[in-house]
mmCIF file of C-alpha atoms in Angstrom:
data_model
loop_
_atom_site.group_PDB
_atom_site.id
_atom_site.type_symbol
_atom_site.label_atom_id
_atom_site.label_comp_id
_atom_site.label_asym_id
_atom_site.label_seq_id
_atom_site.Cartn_x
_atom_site.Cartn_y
_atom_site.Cartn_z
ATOM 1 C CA UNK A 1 -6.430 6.341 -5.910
ATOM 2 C CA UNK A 2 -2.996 4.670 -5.037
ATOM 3 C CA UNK A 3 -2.806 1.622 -7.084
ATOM 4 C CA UNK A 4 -1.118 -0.853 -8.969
ATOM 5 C CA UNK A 5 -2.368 -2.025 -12.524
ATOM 6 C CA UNK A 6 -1.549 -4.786 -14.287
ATOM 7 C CA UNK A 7 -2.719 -6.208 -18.028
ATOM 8 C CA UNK A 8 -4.205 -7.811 -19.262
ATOM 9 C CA UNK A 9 -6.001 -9.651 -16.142
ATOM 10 C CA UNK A 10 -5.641 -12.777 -18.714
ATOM 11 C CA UNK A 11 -4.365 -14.133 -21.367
ATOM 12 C CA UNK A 12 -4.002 -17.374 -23.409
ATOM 13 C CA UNK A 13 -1.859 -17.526 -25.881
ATOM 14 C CA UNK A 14 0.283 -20.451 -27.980
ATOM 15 C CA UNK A 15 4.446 -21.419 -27.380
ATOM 16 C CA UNK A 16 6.867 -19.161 -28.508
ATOM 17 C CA UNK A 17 4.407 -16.308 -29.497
ATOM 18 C CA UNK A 18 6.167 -12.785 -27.729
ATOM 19 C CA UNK A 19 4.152 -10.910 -25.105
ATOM 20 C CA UNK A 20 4.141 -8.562 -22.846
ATOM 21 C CA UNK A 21 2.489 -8.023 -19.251
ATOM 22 C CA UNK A 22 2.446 -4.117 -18.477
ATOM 23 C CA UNK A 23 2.437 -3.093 -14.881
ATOM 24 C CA UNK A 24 1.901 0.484 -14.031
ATOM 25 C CA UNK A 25 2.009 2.117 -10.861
ATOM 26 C CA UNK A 26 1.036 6.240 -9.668
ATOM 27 C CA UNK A 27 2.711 6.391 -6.804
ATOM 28 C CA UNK A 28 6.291 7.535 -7.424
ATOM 29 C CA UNK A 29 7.701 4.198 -5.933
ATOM 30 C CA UNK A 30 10.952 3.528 -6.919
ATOM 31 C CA UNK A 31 10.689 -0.712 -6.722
ATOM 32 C CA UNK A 32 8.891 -2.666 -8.302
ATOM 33 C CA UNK A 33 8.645 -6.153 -8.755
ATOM 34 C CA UNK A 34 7.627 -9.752 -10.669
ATOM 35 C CA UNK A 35 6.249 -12.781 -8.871
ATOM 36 C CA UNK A 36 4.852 -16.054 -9.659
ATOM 37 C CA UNK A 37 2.243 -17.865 -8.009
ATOM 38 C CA UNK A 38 2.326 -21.664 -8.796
ATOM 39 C CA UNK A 39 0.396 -24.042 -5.833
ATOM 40 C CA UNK A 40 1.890 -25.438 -3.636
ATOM 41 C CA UNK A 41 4.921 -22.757 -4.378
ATOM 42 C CA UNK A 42 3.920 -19.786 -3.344
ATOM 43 C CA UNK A 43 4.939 -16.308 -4.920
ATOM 44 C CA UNK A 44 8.693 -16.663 -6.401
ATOM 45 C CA UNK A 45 10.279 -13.491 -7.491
ATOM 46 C CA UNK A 46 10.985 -13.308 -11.362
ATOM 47 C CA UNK A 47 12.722 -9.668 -11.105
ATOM 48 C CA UNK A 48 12.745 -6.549 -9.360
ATOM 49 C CA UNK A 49 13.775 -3.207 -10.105
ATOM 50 C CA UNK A 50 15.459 -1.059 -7.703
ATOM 51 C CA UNK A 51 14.682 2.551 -9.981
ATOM 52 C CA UNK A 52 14.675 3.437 -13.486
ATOM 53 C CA UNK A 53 17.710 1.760 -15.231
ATOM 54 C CA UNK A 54 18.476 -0.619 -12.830
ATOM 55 C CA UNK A 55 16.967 -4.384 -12.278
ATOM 56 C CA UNK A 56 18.312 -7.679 -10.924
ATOM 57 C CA UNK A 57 17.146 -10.783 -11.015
ATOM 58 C CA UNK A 58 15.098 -13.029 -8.481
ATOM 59 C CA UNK A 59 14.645 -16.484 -7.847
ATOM 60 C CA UNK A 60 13.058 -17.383 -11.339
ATOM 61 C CA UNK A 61 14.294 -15.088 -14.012
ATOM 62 C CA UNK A 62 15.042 -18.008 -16.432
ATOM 63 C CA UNK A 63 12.650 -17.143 -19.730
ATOM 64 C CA UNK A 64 11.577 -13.230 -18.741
ATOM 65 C CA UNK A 65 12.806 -10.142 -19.637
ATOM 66 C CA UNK A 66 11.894 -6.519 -17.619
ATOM 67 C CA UNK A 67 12.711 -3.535 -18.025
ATOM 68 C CA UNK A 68 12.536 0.197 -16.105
ATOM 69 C CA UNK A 69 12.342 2.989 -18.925
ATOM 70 C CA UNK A 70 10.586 4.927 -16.436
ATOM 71 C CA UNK A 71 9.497 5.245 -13.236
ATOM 72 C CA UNK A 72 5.918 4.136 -13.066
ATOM 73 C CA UNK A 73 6.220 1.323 -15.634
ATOM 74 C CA UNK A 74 7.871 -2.412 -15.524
ATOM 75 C CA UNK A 75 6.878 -4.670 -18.395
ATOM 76 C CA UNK A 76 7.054 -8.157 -17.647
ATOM 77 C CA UNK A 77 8.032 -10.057 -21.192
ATOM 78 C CA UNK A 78 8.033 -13.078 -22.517
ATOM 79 C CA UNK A 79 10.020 -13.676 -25.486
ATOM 80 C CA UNK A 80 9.064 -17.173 -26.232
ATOM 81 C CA UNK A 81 6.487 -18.439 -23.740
ATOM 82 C CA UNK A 82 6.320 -22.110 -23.344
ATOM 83 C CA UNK A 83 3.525 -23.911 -21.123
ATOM 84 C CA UNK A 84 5.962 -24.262 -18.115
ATOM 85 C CA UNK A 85 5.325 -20.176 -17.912
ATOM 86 C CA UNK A 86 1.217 -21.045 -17.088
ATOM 87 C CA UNK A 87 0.652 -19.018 -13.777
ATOM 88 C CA UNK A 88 -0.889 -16.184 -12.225
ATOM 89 C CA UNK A 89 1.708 -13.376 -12.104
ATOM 90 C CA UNK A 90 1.969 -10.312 -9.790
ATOM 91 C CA UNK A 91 3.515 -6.474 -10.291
ATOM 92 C CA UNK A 92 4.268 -5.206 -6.993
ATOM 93 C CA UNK A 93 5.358 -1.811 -5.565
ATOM 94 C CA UNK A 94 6.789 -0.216 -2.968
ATOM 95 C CA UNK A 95 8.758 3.402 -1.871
ATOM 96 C CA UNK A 96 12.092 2.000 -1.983
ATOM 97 C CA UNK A 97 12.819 -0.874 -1.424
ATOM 98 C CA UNK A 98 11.092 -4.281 -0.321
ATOM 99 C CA UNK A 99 11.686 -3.946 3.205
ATOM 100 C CA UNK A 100 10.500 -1.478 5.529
ATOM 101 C CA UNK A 101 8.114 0.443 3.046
ATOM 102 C CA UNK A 102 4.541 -1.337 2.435
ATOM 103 C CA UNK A 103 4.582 -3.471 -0.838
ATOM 104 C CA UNK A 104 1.308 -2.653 -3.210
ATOM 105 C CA UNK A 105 0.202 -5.938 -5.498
ATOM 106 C CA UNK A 106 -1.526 -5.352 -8.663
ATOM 107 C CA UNK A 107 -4.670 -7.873 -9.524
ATOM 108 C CA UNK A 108 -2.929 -10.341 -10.978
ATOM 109 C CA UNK A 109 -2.371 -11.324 -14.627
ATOM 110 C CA UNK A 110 -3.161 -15.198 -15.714
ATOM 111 C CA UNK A 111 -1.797 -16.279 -18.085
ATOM 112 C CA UNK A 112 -2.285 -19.601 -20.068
ATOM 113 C CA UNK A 113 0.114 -20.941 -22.602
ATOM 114 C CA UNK A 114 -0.895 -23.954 -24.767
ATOM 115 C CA UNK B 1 14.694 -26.440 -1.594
ATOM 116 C CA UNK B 2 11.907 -24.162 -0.437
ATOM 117 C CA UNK B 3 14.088 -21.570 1.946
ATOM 118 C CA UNK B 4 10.598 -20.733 3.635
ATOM 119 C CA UNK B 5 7.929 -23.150 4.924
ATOM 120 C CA UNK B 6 5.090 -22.836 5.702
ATOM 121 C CA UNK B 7 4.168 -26.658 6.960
ATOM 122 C CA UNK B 8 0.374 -25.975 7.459
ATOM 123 C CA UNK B 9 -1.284 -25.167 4.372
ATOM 124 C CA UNK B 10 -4.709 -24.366 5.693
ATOM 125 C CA UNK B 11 -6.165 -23.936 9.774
ATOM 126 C CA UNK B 12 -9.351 -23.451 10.473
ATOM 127 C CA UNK B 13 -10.404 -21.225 13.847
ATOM 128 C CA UNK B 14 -13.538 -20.132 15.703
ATOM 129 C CA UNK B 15 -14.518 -16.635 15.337
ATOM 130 C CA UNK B 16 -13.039 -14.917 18.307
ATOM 131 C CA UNK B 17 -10.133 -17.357 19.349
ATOM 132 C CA UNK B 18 -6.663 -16.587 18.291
ATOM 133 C CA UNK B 19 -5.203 -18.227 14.857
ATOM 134 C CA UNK B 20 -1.686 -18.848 14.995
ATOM 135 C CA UNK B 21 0.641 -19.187 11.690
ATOM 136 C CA UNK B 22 3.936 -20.389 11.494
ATOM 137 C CA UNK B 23 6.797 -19.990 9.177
ATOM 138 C CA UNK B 24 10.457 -21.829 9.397
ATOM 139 C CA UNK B 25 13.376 -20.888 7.322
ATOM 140 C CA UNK B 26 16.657 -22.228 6.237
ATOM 141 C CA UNK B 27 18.752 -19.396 5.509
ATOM 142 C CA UNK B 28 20.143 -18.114 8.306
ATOM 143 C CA UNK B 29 21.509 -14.883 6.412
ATOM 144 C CA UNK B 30 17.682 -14.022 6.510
ATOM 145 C CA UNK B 31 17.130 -10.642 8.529
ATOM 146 C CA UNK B 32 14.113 -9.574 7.748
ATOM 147 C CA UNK B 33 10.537 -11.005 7.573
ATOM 148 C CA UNK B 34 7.514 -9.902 6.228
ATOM 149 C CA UNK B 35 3.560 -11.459 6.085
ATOM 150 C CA UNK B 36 1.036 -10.976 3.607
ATOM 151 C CA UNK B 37 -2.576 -11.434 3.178
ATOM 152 C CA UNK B 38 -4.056 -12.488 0.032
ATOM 153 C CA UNK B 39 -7.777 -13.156 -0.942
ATOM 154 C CA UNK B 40 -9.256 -14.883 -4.009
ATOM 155 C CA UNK B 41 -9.065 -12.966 -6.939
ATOM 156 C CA UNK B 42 -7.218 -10.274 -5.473
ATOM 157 C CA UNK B 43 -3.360 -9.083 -5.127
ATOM 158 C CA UNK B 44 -1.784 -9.712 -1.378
ATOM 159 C CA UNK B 45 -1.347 -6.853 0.871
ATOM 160 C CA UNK B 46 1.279 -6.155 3.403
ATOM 161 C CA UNK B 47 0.306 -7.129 6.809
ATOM 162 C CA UNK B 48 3.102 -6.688 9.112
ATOM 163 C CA UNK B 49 7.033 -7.341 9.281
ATOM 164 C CA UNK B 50 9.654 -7.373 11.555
ATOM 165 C CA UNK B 51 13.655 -7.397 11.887
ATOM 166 C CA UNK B 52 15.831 -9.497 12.986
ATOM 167 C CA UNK B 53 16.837 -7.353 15.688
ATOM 168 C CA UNK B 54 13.461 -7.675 17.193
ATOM 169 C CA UNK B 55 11.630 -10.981 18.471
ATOM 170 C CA UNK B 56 7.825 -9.206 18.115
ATOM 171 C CA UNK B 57 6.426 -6.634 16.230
ATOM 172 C CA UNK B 58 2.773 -6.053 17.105
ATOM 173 C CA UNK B 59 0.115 -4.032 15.176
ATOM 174 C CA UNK B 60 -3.612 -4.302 16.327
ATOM 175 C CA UNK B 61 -5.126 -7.682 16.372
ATOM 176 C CA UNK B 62 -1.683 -9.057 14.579
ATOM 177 C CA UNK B 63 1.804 -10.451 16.313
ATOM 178 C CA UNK B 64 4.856 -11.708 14.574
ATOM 179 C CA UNK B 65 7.396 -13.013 16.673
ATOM 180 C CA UNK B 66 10.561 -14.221 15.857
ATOM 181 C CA UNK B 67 12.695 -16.792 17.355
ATOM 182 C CA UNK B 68 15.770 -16.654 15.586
ATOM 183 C CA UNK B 69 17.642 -19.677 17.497
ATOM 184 C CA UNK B 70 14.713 -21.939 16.039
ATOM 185 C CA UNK B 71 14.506 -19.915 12.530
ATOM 186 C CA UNK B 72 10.659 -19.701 13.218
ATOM 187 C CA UNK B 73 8.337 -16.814 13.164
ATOM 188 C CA UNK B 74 4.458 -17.076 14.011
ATOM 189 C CA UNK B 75 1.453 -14.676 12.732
ATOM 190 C CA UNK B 76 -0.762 -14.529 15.661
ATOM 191 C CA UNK B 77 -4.254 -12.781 15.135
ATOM 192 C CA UNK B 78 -6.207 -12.414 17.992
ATOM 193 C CA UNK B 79 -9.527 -12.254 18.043
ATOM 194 C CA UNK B 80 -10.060 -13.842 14.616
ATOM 195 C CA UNK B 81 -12.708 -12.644 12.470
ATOM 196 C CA UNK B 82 -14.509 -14.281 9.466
ATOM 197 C CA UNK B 83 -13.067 -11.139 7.231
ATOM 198 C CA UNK B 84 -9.893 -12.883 7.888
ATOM 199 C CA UNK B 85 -10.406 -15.906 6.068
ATOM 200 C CA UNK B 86 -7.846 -15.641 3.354
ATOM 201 C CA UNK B 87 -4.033 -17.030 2.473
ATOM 202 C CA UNK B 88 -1.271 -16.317 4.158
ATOM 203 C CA UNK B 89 2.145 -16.048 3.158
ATOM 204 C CA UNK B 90 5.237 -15.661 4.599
ATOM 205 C CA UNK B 91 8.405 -13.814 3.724
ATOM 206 C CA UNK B 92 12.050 -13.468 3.759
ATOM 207 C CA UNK B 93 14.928 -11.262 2.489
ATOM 208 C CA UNK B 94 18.967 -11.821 3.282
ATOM 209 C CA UNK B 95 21.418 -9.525 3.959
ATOM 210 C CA UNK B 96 23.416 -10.832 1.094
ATOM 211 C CA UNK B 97 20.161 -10.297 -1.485
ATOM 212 C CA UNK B 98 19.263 -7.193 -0.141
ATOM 213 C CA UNK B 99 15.955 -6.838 -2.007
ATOM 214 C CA UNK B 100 15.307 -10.163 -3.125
ATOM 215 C CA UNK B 101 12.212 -11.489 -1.480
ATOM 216 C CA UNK B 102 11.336 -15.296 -0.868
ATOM 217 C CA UNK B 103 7.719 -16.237 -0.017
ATOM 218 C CA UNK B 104 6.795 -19.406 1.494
ATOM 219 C CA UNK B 105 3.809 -21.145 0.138
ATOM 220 C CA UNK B 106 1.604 -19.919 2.082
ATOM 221 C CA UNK B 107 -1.432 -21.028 4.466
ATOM 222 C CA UNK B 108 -4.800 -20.780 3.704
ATOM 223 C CA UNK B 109 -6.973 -19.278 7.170
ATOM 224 C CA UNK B 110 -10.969 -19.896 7.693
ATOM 225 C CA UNK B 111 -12.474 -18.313 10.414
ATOM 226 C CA UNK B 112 -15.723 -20.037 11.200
ATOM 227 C CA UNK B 113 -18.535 -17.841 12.767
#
């Protein structure tokens, strides 16, 4: 089954503890992507990768890191979370690029920092 | 300064009637749109898009249109259904960002039986 998979589906943790959000995907797409969804805001774009090796930033990259090793993976991390980073967060995916080509969404990771 | 809005953020439409949802923009580098559906608990999923070369893309029961002059597009959905009770969310990407996408904030649809 086609799919996008995120974890964990949540998380708490405390300010300035490192983590990680892994996002996986199986179908060979080559971009893949970070959002943030805040009410009232939307989904912003954190970053987005256009293949392995090579990633640019969106509209919100301030405190994240990413990066493409490989194809199917794009951690999302956090090197020192503070509680302005509380959200739900996205992965998405698509063939090539964001437009034209269907994106795919993971679940959705929230995450709580206190 | 939100680049996409999405003034309404919830409409509420009888079963069978059409639902219209509208998006305005700021950019005017923006060329190509894109709207997603998203229900509780779940990621969103592509609905439909269109270009800026176009002014409607159409896809079963779902219309975009685009009016470029006014920076507006509309969703239309016609007839509505109760399964499409769920947010809705707007999107944008410039020529200048090629693959950067900016959502609006979305508009949360009930279709009443």
């Amino acid at each position: 089954e086609a799919q996008v998979t995120q974890n964990p589906r949540y998380l708490i943790t405390v300010t300035g503890k490192k983590l990680t959000v892994t996002c996986s995907q199986n179908m060979n797409h080559e971009y893949m992507s970070w959002y943030r969804q805040d009410p009232g805001l939307g989904l912003r774009q954190i970053y987005y990768s256009m293949n392995v090796e090579v990633t640019d930033k969106g509209d919100v990259p301030e405190g994240y890191k990413v990066s493409r090793k490989e194809k199917r993976n794009f951690p999302l991390i956090l090197e020192s979370p503070s509680p302005n980073q509380t959200s739900l967060y996205f992965c998405a995916s698509s063939l090539e690029s964001a437009r034209g080509t269907e994106a795919f969404f993971g679940q959705g990771t929230r995450l709580t920092v206190v | 300064d939100q680049q996409v809005k999405q003034n309404s953020p919830s409409l509420s439409v009888q079963e069978g009637r059409i639902s219209i949802l509208n998006c305005d923009y700021t950019n005017s580098m923006f060329d190509y749109f894109l709207w997603y559906k998203k229900y509780p608990a779940e990621g969103p999923t592509f609905l439909i898009s269109i270009s800026s070369i176009k002014d409607k893309n159409e896809d079963g029961r779902f219309t975009v249109f685009l009016n470029k002059s006014a920076k507006h597009l509309s969703l239309h959905i016609v007839p509505s259904q109760p399964g499409d009770s769920a947010v809705y969310f707007c999107a944008a990407m410039s020529q200048t960002s090629y693959d950067k996408v900016i959502f609006g904030p979305g508009t949360s649809l009930s279709v009443i039986p």
